[in-house]
Amino acid sequence: MRSDPGPVAAPGLHTGRVPLCILLLFAPALLAAQQRAPHGVTITGRVTVAATAEPVPNALVALEAGAPATRTDSVGRYQLVGVPPGPQVLIVRSIGFAPTRVPLTVGTEGTITRDVSLARSALTLQRVTVTAEPTGRARGELGTASVIDRDAIANQSATSLAGVLELTPGVAVAPPGLDGVQQFSIRTAPIPTGGPASPLGPGAADLASFGTAIIMDGVPLSNNANLQSAGPRAELVLPSSAGGGIDLRRIPASTLERVEVIRGIPSARWGDLTQGAVIVDTRAGEVAPELVARYDPATVEASFVGGHAMAGGLQALSGTFDIARTRASPLRDDRASRVDAHVAHRWSSAPVTGAADAALPWVLDSRADFSQLYADNPEEPNVLPGYANASHDRSLRLNERLSGPGPRGTHFALTGALDVTQQRGFTQSLMTRGAQPFTDRLTSGRAIGHFIGGQYLADVKIDGTPWLLYSRAELTAAPRRFGFDHHLTAGGELRREWNAGAGFQYDVEFPPQSFFNGVAGFDRPRRYDAAPPVPTSGWYLDDRLLRIFPHNVSLEVQGGLRADVLHRGRWWLSKSRDAVLEPRLTAQLSPRPWLRLRGGIGNTAKLPSLGALSPPPEYYDVVNVNWYTSDPVERLAVLTTFLRNPTNADLGWSVSHQREAGVEVDVGHTGGVISVVAYRNTVMGGAGFASIPDVITREHYALSDSTIGTGQPPTIVEPATSVDTLPIIINRPSNDLTLLTRGVEMTAFFPEVTAIRTQLAVQGSWARSWFSVADIQFSQSQIDGIQLQSNIARIPYWQGFERFGERSLVTWRVIHHQPRLGLVITAVVQQDLKQVSRDIGATDTLAFVGYLTRDGQLVPVPPGDRTLPQYADIRRARVGLLPQPAAAPGDWLLSLQVAKTLPGDGRLSLYAFNVLNRVGQYERAGSTARLYPSVRFGLEVTLPGGAFAEMLR
């Protein structure tokens, strides 16, 4: 743990043994938890076929939020016992039928009778979901969440997970496709920044997406070991999600069964995040086979899914296959393609019965995922001669989860996963520079160099292989203590991440840096496998309590404590490098079944990337001799190379302090709800770059035999005639970034107007973000000046900078449904009410806080003295910031989708994105850019297995 905890360390945490002590303290409570009698409401009813009213035996009936679950008997009857109060969603599944979801509000006692009808196609059901379920509940979570079920996913016309996440508040809609890197962040105003390769490190958007956890089938996907970034000194960067979040193009929408977006405070089970979590369940088990094909002028996609039950329902084998291709523009040859395959097997020791005294069965889930994503942006000689890039990523993910009864009525689960990705790419560009002395030395010392210059092709190859090894052990119990129903969970997880690739490779003589001032030398190629692995461990205890009071009043509280440890060595037995405690608390009070008041407060933490923990060395090439003649054989260049290691041994976890409060009100009896949530999130200690001043020496030498025309270079005379000093700036990773966001989210899902079979859903989001850098900063052009010009005695420095962003976004969805016709028409109107960003103090000439001398000394200047005449040479506005705000005036777009059943229970969907081709304008630095993508028309066809077989005949 670092000696100076600053804003990111938890007070009172002194050793990595604290989490183990916490688990030992609560272990007796877990082991003493006996299997208790069910407490709550009972739901009964019959499941029948919608068209014939025939019973559906052996249908699975469960709460979408988790247990309890049961199956129908031979006449379609079911009974769920111990259903907790509040908003619930009943989900009913049977092979060959569309899953049916029944939202209902459960009281504190009694019995509810609810019959359910199943149909072959979801479009013919009485209720169809096309947006996130506002009354749905994330499993095991009490914080604010959006739940997106399979029906909504199928109606979204999404190519990847990014398109599905458009159903959550504050997310802009986009046409389906694989056009570019797709990332996702929760509750952050978009602030344009330089990206992960800027000298400041990741900007606000990258920091937010990097802190949003993507958890698939109970295992986190990680971008920590992605090193596809050239660092703060390179000019040529491969388009990548390095330094940011997971590229969501690798997750097809067709493989998704359910998505939970935890926008509030996640439970203590989830770690390595600062901006919420996205919990993804892929399709598995008994699934009716279907083929889905999509076409529009930019994107072509086909996917197949199917699953078969075996051994009397105790086993199931399922698989999905997806292939997609997008051409970004008809005017360019940029293209991206994806191939994804997913296989899942489930074994259970006993069927689900729903009996109150039934023992929990042993369940073994095995999953294998393969994904290949290829993006190619070839050279366009008429636009950017020489510029091109491509990336080819292949990933394999294996996941095993074993769960079953634990000691004394507890439930045990063990998860293990291995994730490996091959990242192969290149990027190139034509660069031009004047004739300059050059050395390719890889160690410190003096060397004879040579001259390079003119135009050249910088060609960089990137070879990375990130690995993630993950395991989790968890024990849960459901005791009843002090009048509260508990759901107590204790667990621990181990992660190890590393990159085994050959790295960032290029011909040193033609580097991806045209900038060279004689001191700031070229970066050198770097092997990724030279960076040591990063092992972390996490331990948590989480308890969700429910208390039912008289008069239908209920109280739910979810409290937890998590401890995360970053280890110093290569494995988990090594000492702690940094550790953090994360208390979390969320409560919900329901004074009436239709009214819920929610609030939460807590901390979460995020690990720095492997690139920040193990940065490459920085090279500085000082020119001692620069003898340049017209005859190349007479030229002489002597340079001294200095190496600096920018590794920061104190770099550790960043911490997010989160607060939220909201109210949720049910409207009518058909699932209508209105929800308003206010929040404040502060991410402190994000990994950026600190500008560390240092000094190096430069030796000057006299020359002998320097007559021009001899055909020989001159000879240097030892020793040096003089020595001077030059200031340099080391870019050292540091916990110096802060992202503060305040905002309000609103979700309204109104009851259906039965006369016209139409519903209205509205989502609104307002967010204000402040992104700041704490460490001192310099102007690169002024650093160049003091290094090259001996008459410059000093340059100013500033205390970080701050950038502000604000956005207001409202999305209206009008859903018209005709179940008898199997028809659903959805109109989406998205309004950008406000979008603006600006740099605070960008034009303030008195914002400097001191100056840097030629011998590397920092001299502060008191604020009252900065107007004095002796500081006129450093009293100037900063270079590289936005002098004027960048803004997008209010605008809107309209998208339409029509879904219709086909013979054989198939489905045809026609969609039109931005049907009126609204352009919008984003104004920045005196220029404008298009805010909305162009209009796009397309269609999607779904053919069930039977219809597909008939077509093949």
mmCIF file of N, CA, C and O in Angstrom, residues 537-614:
data_model
loop_
_atom_site.group_PDB
_atom_site.id
_atom_site.type_symbol
_atom_site.label_atom_id
_atom_site.label_comp_id
_atom_site.label_asym_id
_atom_site.label_seq_id
_atom_site.Cartn_x
_atom_site.Cartn_y
_atom_site.Cartn_z
ATOM 1 N N SER A 537 -6.559 -9.511 -5.620
ATOM 2 C CA SER A 537 -7.511 -10.336 -4.890
ATOM 3 C C SER A 537 -8.583 -9.435 -4.299
ATOM 4 O O SER A 537 -8.325 -8.272 -3.981
ATOM 5 N N GLY A 538 -9.776 -9.964 -4.196
ATOM 6 C CA GLY A 538 -10.892 -9.219 -3.634
ATOM 7 C C GLY A 538 -11.706 -10.103 -2.712
ATOM 8 O O GLY A 538 -11.902 -11.301 -2.983
ATOM 9 N N TRP A 539 -12.162 -9.516 -1.603
ATOM 10 C CA TRP A 539 -12.945 -10.249 -0.608
ATOM 11 C C TRP A 539 -14.148 -9.403 -0.246
ATOM 12 O O TRP A 539 -14.037 -8.190 -0.103
ATOM 13 N N TYR A 540 -15.294 -10.046 -0.099
ATOM 14 C CA TYR A 540 -16.494 -9.247 0.111
ATOM 15 C C TYR A 540 -17.488 -9.977 0.996
ATOM 16 O O TYR A 540 -17.508 -11.205 1.105
ATOM 17 N N LEU A 541 -18.309 -9.170 1.638
ATOM 18 C CA LEU A 541 -19.433 -9.653 2.428
ATOM 19 C C LEU A 541 -20.615 -8.760 2.099
ATOM 20 O O LEU A 541 -20.506 -7.530 2.179
ATOM 21 N N ASP A 542 -21.727 -9.361 1.687
ATOM 22 C CA ASP A 542 -22.896 -8.597 1.266
ATOM 23 C C ASP A 542 -24.140 -9.208 1.893
ATOM 24 O O ASP A 542 -24.294 -10.429 1.918
ATOM 25 N N ASP A 543 -25.026 -8.344 2.401
ATOM 26 C CA ASP A 543 -26.261 -8.823 3.024
ATOM 27 C C ASP A 543 -27.420 -7.980 2.519
ATOM 28 O O ASP A 543 -27.371 -6.749 2.574
ATOM 29 N N ARG A 544 -28.439 -8.658 2.023
ATOM 30 C CA ARG A 544 -29.665 -7.974 1.586
ATOM 31 C C ARG A 544 -30.782 -8.370 2.541
ATOM 32 O O ARG A 544 -31.120 -9.551 2.652
ATOM 33 N N LEU A 545 -31.346 -7.380 3.235
ATOM 34 C CA LEU A 545 -32.321 -7.618 4.279
ATOM 35 C C LEU A 545 -33.697 -7.137 3.847
ATOM 36 O O LEU A 545 -33.819 -6.117 3.166
ATOM 37 N N LEU A 546 -34.722 -7.855 4.269
ATOM 38 C CA LEU A 546 -36.106 -7.484 3.999
ATOM 39 C C LEU A 546 -36.901 -7.580 5.287
ATOM 40 O O LEU A 546 -36.840 -8.590 6.001
ATOM 41 N N ARG A 547 -37.624 -6.508 5.594
ATOM 42 C CA ARG A 547 -38.492 -6.501 6.774
ATOM 43 C C ARG A 547 -39.868 -6.011 6.332
ATOM 44 O O ARG A 547 -39.990 -4.968 5.667
ATOM 45 N N ILE A 548 -40.894 -6.772 6.706
ATOM 46 C CA ILE A 548 -42.275 -6.432 6.374
ATOM 47 C C ILE A 548 -42.967 -5.932 7.636
ATOM 48 O O ILE A 548 -43.005 -6.626 8.655
ATOM 49 N N PHE A 549 -43.489 -4.729 7.564
ATOM 50 C CA PHE A 549 -44.176 -4.110 8.680
ATOM 51 C C PHE A 549 -45.686 -4.152 8.437
ATOM 52 O O PHE A 549 -46.143 -4.427 7.323
ATOM 53 N N PRO A 550 -46.476 -3.855 9.452
ATOM 54 C CA PRO A 550 -47.934 -3.793 9.234
ATOM 55 C C PRO A 550 -48.318 -2.737 8.202
ATOM 56 O O PRO A 550 -47.549 -1.827 7.892
ATOM 57 N N HIS A 551 -49.518 -2.870 7.672
ATOM 58 C CA HIS A 551 -50.090 -1.912 6.718
ATOM 59 C C HIS A 551 -49.319 -1.886 5.397
ATOM 60 O O HIS A 551 -49.136 -0.830 4.792
ATOM 61 N N ASN A 552 -48.797 -3.046 4.954
ATOM 62 C CA ASN A 552 -48.134 -3.171 3.654
ATOM 63 C C ASN A 552 -46.910 -2.283 3.514
ATOM 64 O O ASN A 552 -46.588 -1.797 2.428
ATOM 65 N N VAL A 553 -46.210 -2.048 4.599
ATOM 66 C CA VAL A 553 -44.968 -1.280 4.576
ATOM 67 C C VAL A 553 -43.794 -2.261 4.581
ATOM 68 O O VAL A 553 -43.760 -3.190 5.392
ATOM 69 N N SER A 554 -42.870 -2.064 3.660
ATOM 70 C CA SER A 554 -41.699 -2.943 3.602
ATOM 71 C C SER A 554 -40.424 -2.111 3.509
ATOM 72 O O SER A 554 -40.422 -0.995 2.980
ATOM 73 N N LEU A 555 -39.360 -2.674 4.046
ATOM 74 C CA LEU A 555 -38.044 -2.029 4.024
ATOM 75 C C LEU A 555 -37.020 -3.041 3.545
ATOM 76 O O LEU A 555 -36.941 -4.153 4.069
ATOM 77 N N GLU A 556 -36.249 -2.641 2.540
ATOM 78 C CA GLU A 556 -35.147 -3.457 2.046
ATOM 79 C C GLU A 556 -33.849 -2.679 2.210
ATOM 80 O O GLU A 556 -33.777 -1.496 1.884
ATOM 81 N N VAL A 557 -32.843 -3.362 2.706
ATOM 82 C CA VAL A 557 -31.529 -2.759 2.903
ATOM 83 C C VAL A 557 -30.482 -3.714 2.353
ATOM 84 O O VAL A 557 -30.533 -4.922 2.621
ATOM 85 N N GLN A 558 -29.573 -3.187 1.580
ATOM 86 C CA GLN A 558 -28.454 -3.990 1.082
ATOM 87 C C GLN A 558 -27.162 -3.296 1.508
ATOM 88 O O GLN A 558 -26.875 -2.171 1.105
ATOM 89 N N GLY A 559 -26.415 -3.949 2.357
ATOM 90 C CA GLY A 559 -25.152 -3.407 2.838
ATOM 91 C C GLY A 559 -24.038 -4.388 2.581
ATOM 92 O O GLY A 559 -24.221 -5.606 2.653
ATOM 93 N N GLY A 560 -22.889 -3.869 2.296
ATOM 94 C CA GLY A 560 -21.768 -4.748 2.021
ATOM 95 C C GLY A 560 -20.444 -4.051 2.232
ATOM 96 O O GLY A 560 -20.358 -2.825 2.285
ATOM 97 N N LEU A 561 -19.414 -4.844 2.359
ATOM 98 C CA LEU A 561 -18.052 -4.344 2.496
ATOM 99 C C LEU A 561 -17.153 -5.184 1.610
ATOM 100 O O LEU A 561 -17.203 -6.425 1.650
ATOM 101 N N ARG A 562 -16.346 -4.504 0.830
ATOM 102 C CA ARG A 562 -15.434 -5.173 -0.090
ATOM 103 C C ARG A 562 -14.027 -4.642 0.148
ATOM 104 O O ARG A 562 -13.852 -3.447 0.417
ATOM 105 N N ALA A 563 -13.057 -5.526 0.042
ATOM 106 C CA ALA A 563 -11.654 -5.132 0.123
ATOM 107 C C ALA A 563 -10.922 -5.676 -1.095
ATOM 108 O O ALA A 563 -11.018 -6.869 -1.407
ATOM 109 N N ASP A 564 -10.238 -4.799 -1.800
ATOM 110 C CA ASP A 564 -9.460 -5.180 -2.981
ATOM 111 C C ASP A 564 -7.990 -4.918 -2.720
ATOM 112 O O ASP A 564 -7.612 -3.869 -2.172
ATOM 113 N N VAL A 565 -7.156 -5.862 -3.133
ATOM 114 C CA VAL A 565 -5.721 -5.787 -2.899
ATOM 115 C C VAL A 565 -4.991 -5.918 -4.232
ATOM 116 O O VAL A 565 -5.251 -6.855 -5.002
ATOM 117 N N LEU A 566 -4.111 -4.972 -4.500
ATOM 118 C CA LEU A 566 -3.185 -5.050 -5.629
ATOM 119 C C LEU A 566 -1.863 -5.567 -5.080
ATOM 120 O O LEU A 566 -1.245 -4.927 -4.216
ATOM 121 N N HIS A 567 -1.431 -6.725 -5.570
ATOM 122 C CA HIS A 567 -0.243 -7.367 -5.017
ATOM 123 C C HIS A 567 1.025 -6.882 -5.707
ATOM 124 O O HIS A 567 1.018 -6.513 -6.883
ATOM 125 N N ARG A 568 2.114 -6.923 -4.952
ATOM 126 C CA ARG A 568 3.379 -6.369 -5.432
ATOM 127 C C ARG A 568 4.119 -7.331 -6.359
ATOM 128 O O ARG A 568 4.816 -6.908 -7.276
ATOM 129 N N GLY A 569 3.977 -8.618 -6.122
ATOM 130 C CA GLY A 569 4.717 -9.596 -6.897
ATOM 131 C C GLY A 569 3.940 -10.106 -8.093
ATOM 132 O O GLY A 569 3.018 -9.461 -8.595
ATOM 133 N N ARG A 570 4.282 -11.323 -8.516
ATOM 134 C CA ARG A 570 3.677 -11.900 -9.714
ATOM 135 C C ARG A 570 2.471 -12.774 -9.389
ATOM 136 O O ARG A 570 1.725 -13.134 -10.291
ATOM 137 N N TRP A 571 2.299 -13.146 -8.091
ATOM 138 C CA TRP A 571 1.196 -14.009 -7.714
ATOM 139 C C TRP A 571 0.533 -13.459 -6.461
ATOM 140 O O TRP A 571 0.974 -12.470 -5.876
ATOM 141 N N TRP A 572 -0.517 -14.146 -5.993
ATOM 142 C CA TRP A 572 -1.363 -13.608 -4.933
ATOM 143 C C TRP A 572 -0.747 -13.727 -3.546
ATOM 144 O O TRP A 572 -1.227 -13.089 -2.616
ATOM 145 N N LEU A 573 0.299 -14.534 -3.388
ATOM 146 C CA LEU A 573 0.916 -14.676 -2.076
ATOM 147 C C LEU A 573 1.891 -13.553 -1.765
ATOM 148 O O LEU A 573 2.414 -13.479 -0.660
ATOM 149 N N SER A 574 2.141 -12.687 -2.741
ATOM 150 C CA SER A 574 3.069 -11.586 -2.500
ATOM 151 C C SER A 574 2.403 -10.507 -1.655
ATOM 152 O O SER A 574 1.181 -10.479 -1.486
ATOM 153 N N LYS A 575 3.199 -9.584 -1.148
ATOM 154 C CA LYS A 575 2.705 -8.529 -0.281
ATOM 155 C C LYS A 575 1.828 -7.552 -1.053
ATOM 156 O O LYS A 575 1.831 -7.505 -2.278
ATOM 157 N N SER A 576 1.096 -6.769 -0.286
ATOM 158 C CA SER A 576 0.196 -5.779 -0.874
ATOM 159 C C SER A 576 0.971 -4.569 -1.369
ATOM 160 O O SER A 576 1.804 -4.015 -0.650
ATOM 161 N N ARG A 577 0.696 -4.161 -2.602
ATOM 162 C CA ARG A 577 1.208 -2.902 -3.128
ATOM 163 C C ARG A 577 0.253 -1.759 -2.808
ATOM 164 O O ARG A 577 0.667 -0.643 -2.532
ATOM 165 N N ASP A 578 -1.028 -2.037 -2.878
ATOM 166 C CA ASP A 578 -2.045 -1.060 -2.520
ATOM 167 C C ASP A 578 -3.332 -1.820 -2.206
ATOM 168 O O ASP A 578 -3.607 -2.872 -2.795
ATOM 169 N N ALA A 579 -4.096 -1.316 -1.257
ATOM 170 C CA ALA A 579 -5.352 -1.954 -0.877
ATOM 171 C C ALA A 579 -6.372 -0.878 -0.551
ATOM 172 O O ALA A 579 -6.015 0.238 -0.177
ATOM 173 N N VAL A 580 -7.638 -1.227 -0.715
ATOM 174 C CA VAL A 580 -8.704 -0.257 -0.483
ATOM 175 C C VAL A 580 -9.938 -0.965 0.043
ATOM 176 O O VAL A 580 -10.241 -2.091 -0.360
ATOM 177 N N LEU A 581 -10.606 -0.330 0.989
ATOM 178 C CA LEU A 581 -11.878 -0.812 1.515
ATOM 179 C C LEU A 581 -13.017 -0.068 0.840
ATOM 180 O O LEU A 581 -12.932 1.150 0.633
ATOM 181 N N GLU A 582 -14.105 -0.796 0.542
ATOM 182 C CA GLU A 582 -15.231 -0.210 -0.183
ATOM 183 C C GLU A 582 -16.544 -0.543 0.518
ATOM 184 O O GLU A 582 -17.183 -1.542 0.199
ATOM 185 N N PRO A 583 -16.983 0.271 1.463
ATOM 186 C CA PRO A 583 -18.310 0.066 2.057
ATOM 187 C C PRO A 583 -19.402 0.530 1.109
ATOM 188 O O PRO A 583 -19.254 1.532 0.411
ATOM 189 N N ARG A 584 -20.520 -0.199 1.081
ATOM 190 C CA ARG A 584 -21.643 0.140 0.195
ATOM 191 C C ARG A 584 -22.955 -0.103 0.945
ATOM 192 O O ARG A 584 -23.096 -1.111 1.635
ATOM 193 N N LEU A 585 -23.890 0.815 0.771
ATOM 194 C CA LEU A 585 -25.168 0.712 1.461
ATOM 195 C C LEU A 585 -26.259 1.298 0.573
ATOM 196 O O LEU A 585 -26.147 2.430 0.091
ATOM 197 N N THR A 586 -27.326 0.514 0.344
ATOM 198 C CA THR A 586 -28.495 0.956 -0.410
ATOM 199 C C THR A 586 -29.740 0.540 0.357
ATOM 200 O O THR A 586 -29.787 -0.558 0.921
ATOM 201 N N ALA A 587 -30.739 1.418 0.391
ATOM 202 C CA ALA A 587 -31.985 1.125 1.118
ATOM 203 C C ALA A 587 -33.177 1.518 0.268
ATOM 204 O O ALA A 587 -33.113 2.469 -0.523
ATOM 205 N N GLN A 588 -34.268 0.759 0.429
ATOM 206 C CA GLN A 588 -35.512 1.054 -0.263
ATOM 207 C C GLN A 588 -36.679 0.892 0.700
ATOM 208 O O GLN A 588 -36.861 -0.161 1.301
ATOM 209 N N LEU A 589 -37.456 1.951 0.845
ATOM 210 C CA LEU A 589 -38.636 1.948 1.705
ATOM 211 C C LEU A 589 -39.875 2.009 0.833
ATOM 212 O O LEU A 589 -39.973 2.865 -0.045
ATOM 213 N N SER A 590 -40.820 1.085 1.081
ATOM 214 C CA SER A 590 -42.086 1.053 0.347
ATOM 215 C C SER A 590 -43.225 1.278 1.323
ATOM 216 O O SER A 590 -43.762 0.318 1.902
ATOM 217 N N PRO A 591 -43.608 2.540 1.547
ATOM 218 C CA PRO A 591 -44.750 2.778 2.440
ATOM 219 C C PRO A 591 -46.057 2.259 1.862
ATOM 220 O O PRO A 591 -47.004 2.020 2.597
ATOM 221 N N ARG A 592 -46.115 2.125 0.537
ATOM 222 C CA ARG A 592 -47.235 1.505 -0.160
ATOM 223 C C ARG A 592 -46.657 0.578 -1.236
ATOM 224 O O ARG A 592 -45.556 0.811 -1.724
ATOM 225 N N PRO A 593 -47.396 -0.466 -1.631
ATOM 226 C CA PRO A 593 -46.849 -1.352 -2.671
ATOM 227 C C PRO A 593 -46.532 -0.624 -3.968
ATOM 228 O O PRO A 593 -45.668 -1.080 -4.728
ATOM 229 N N TRP A 594 -47.200 0.496 -4.244
ATOM 230 C CA TRP A 594 -46.989 1.216 -5.498
ATOM 231 C C TRP A 594 -45.990 2.364 -5.371
ATOM 232 O O TRP A 594 -45.721 3.072 -6.338
ATOM 233 N N LEU A 595 -45.389 2.554 -4.195
ATOM 234 C CA LEU A 595 -44.460 3.664 -3.962
ATOM 235 C C LEU A 595 -43.174 3.134 -3.356
ATOM 236 O O LEU A 595 -43.192 2.404 -2.361
ATOM 237 N N ARG A 596 -42.037 3.520 -3.954
ATOM 238 C CA ARG A 596 -40.745 3.080 -3.453
ATOM 239 C C ARG A 596 -39.788 4.276 -3.379
ATOM 240 O O ARG A 596 -39.605 5.000 -4.372
ATOM 241 N N LEU A 597 -39.173 4.443 -2.230
ATOM 242 C CA LEU A 597 -38.174 5.486 -2.001
ATOM 243 C C LEU A 597 -36.820 4.809 -1.854
ATOM 244 O O LEU A 597 -36.661 3.896 -1.033
ATOM 245 N N ARG A 598 -35.853 5.243 -2.643
ATOM 246 C CA ARG A 598 -34.571 4.545 -2.686
ATOM 247 C C ARG A 598 -33.424 5.529 -2.482
ATOM 248 O O ARG A 598 -33.468 6.669 -2.961
ATOM 249 N N GLY A 599 -32.392 5.096 -1.791
ATOM 250 C CA GLY A 599 -31.186 5.901 -1.615
ATOM 251 C C GLY A 599 -29.991 5.003 -1.396
ATOM 252 O O GLY A 599 -30.128 3.853 -0.959
ATOM 253 N N GLY A 600 -28.811 5.516 -1.716
ATOM 254 C CA GLY A 600 -27.617 4.709 -1.546
ATOM 255 C C GLY A 600 -26.369 5.554 -1.444
ATOM 256 O O GLY A 600 -26.321 6.701 -1.920
ATOM 257 N N ILE A 601 -25.357 4.991 -0.814
ATOM 258 C CA ILE A 601 -24.058 5.641 -0.687
ATOM 259 C C ILE A 601 -23.013 4.546 -0.616
ATOM 260 O O ILE A 601 -23.257 3.469 -0.051
ATOM 261 N N GLY A 602 -21.856 4.779 -1.217
ATOM 262 C CA GLY A 602 -20.828 3.745 -1.179
ATOM 263 C C GLY A 602 -19.627 4.100 -2.022
ATOM 264 O O GLY A 602 -19.613 5.093 -2.760
ATOM 265 N N ASN A 603 -18.609 3.255 -1.915
ATOM 266 C CA ASN A 603 -17.356 3.420 -2.642
ATOM 267 C C ASN A 603 -17.108 2.208 -3.528
ATOM 268 O O ASN A 603 -17.421 1.078 -3.143
ATOM 269 N N THR A 604 -16.542 2.461 -4.682
ATOM 270 C CA THR A 604 -16.055 1.407 -5.562
ATOM 271 C C THR A 604 -14.636 1.761 -5.986
ATOM 272 O O THR A 604 -14.204 2.909 -5.838
ATOM 273 N N ALA A 605 -13.890 0.794 -6.513
ATOM 274 C CA ALA A 605 -12.485 1.031 -6.847
ATOM 275 C C ALA A 605 -12.131 0.373 -8.168
ATOM 276 O O ALA A 605 -12.697 -0.656 -8.545
ATOM 277 N N LYS A 606 -11.184 0.983 -8.878
ATOM 278 C CA LYS A 606 -10.749 0.490 -10.201
ATOM 279 C C LYS A 606 -9.238 0.368 -10.244
ATOM 280 O O LYS A 606 -8.503 1.251 -9.787
ATOM 281 N N LEU A 607 -8.781 -0.726 -10.815
ATOM 282 C CA LEU A 607 -7.360 -1.002 -10.975
ATOM 283 C C LEU A 607 -6.792 -0.189 -12.139
ATOM 284 O O LEU A 607 -7.446 -0.055 -13.173
ATOM 285 N N PRO A 608 -5.567 0.365 -12.013
ATOM 286 C CA PRO A 608 -4.944 0.986 -13.195
ATOM 287 C C PRO A 608 -4.648 -0.061 -14.265
ATOM 288 O O PRO A 608 -4.586 -1.262 -13.988
ATOM 289 N N SER A 609 -4.450 0.381 -15.464
ATOM 290 C CA SER A 609 -4.135 -0.534 -16.553
ATOM 291 C C SER A 609 -2.703 -1.047 -16.410
ATOM 292 O O SER A 609 -1.866 -0.459 -15.715
ATOM 293 N N LEU A 610 -2.428 -2.149 -17.078
ATOM 294 C CA LEU A 610 -1.082 -2.706 -17.086
ATOM 295 C C LEU A 610 -0.087 -1.706 -17.674
ATOM 296 O O LEU A 610 1.060 -1.616 -17.234
ATOM 297 N N GLY A 611 -0.515 -0.927 -18.668
ATOM 298 C CA GLY A 611 0.362 0.068 -19.265
ATOM 299 C C GLY A 611 0.734 1.177 -18.300
ATOM 300 O O GLY A 611 1.830 1.742 -18.389
ATOM 301 N N ALA A 612 -0.176 1.519 -17.372
ATOM 302 C CA ALA A 612 0.143 2.544 -16.374
ATOM 303 C C ALA A 612 1.016 1.975 -15.266
ATOM 304 O O ALA A 612 1.900 2.665 -14.742
ATOM 305 N N LEU A 613 0.798 0.718 -14.890
ATOM 306 C CA LEU A 613 1.603 0.102 -13.841
ATOM 307 C C LEU A 613 3.013 -0.213 -14.316
ATOM 308 O O LEU A 613 3.953 -0.209 -13.509
ATOM 309 N N SER A 614 3.177 -0.487 -15.604
ATOM 310 C CA SER A 614 4.494 -0.816 -16.161
ATOM 311 C C SER A 614 4.711 -0.029 -17.444
ATOM 312 O O SER A 614 4.655 -0.577 -18.551
#
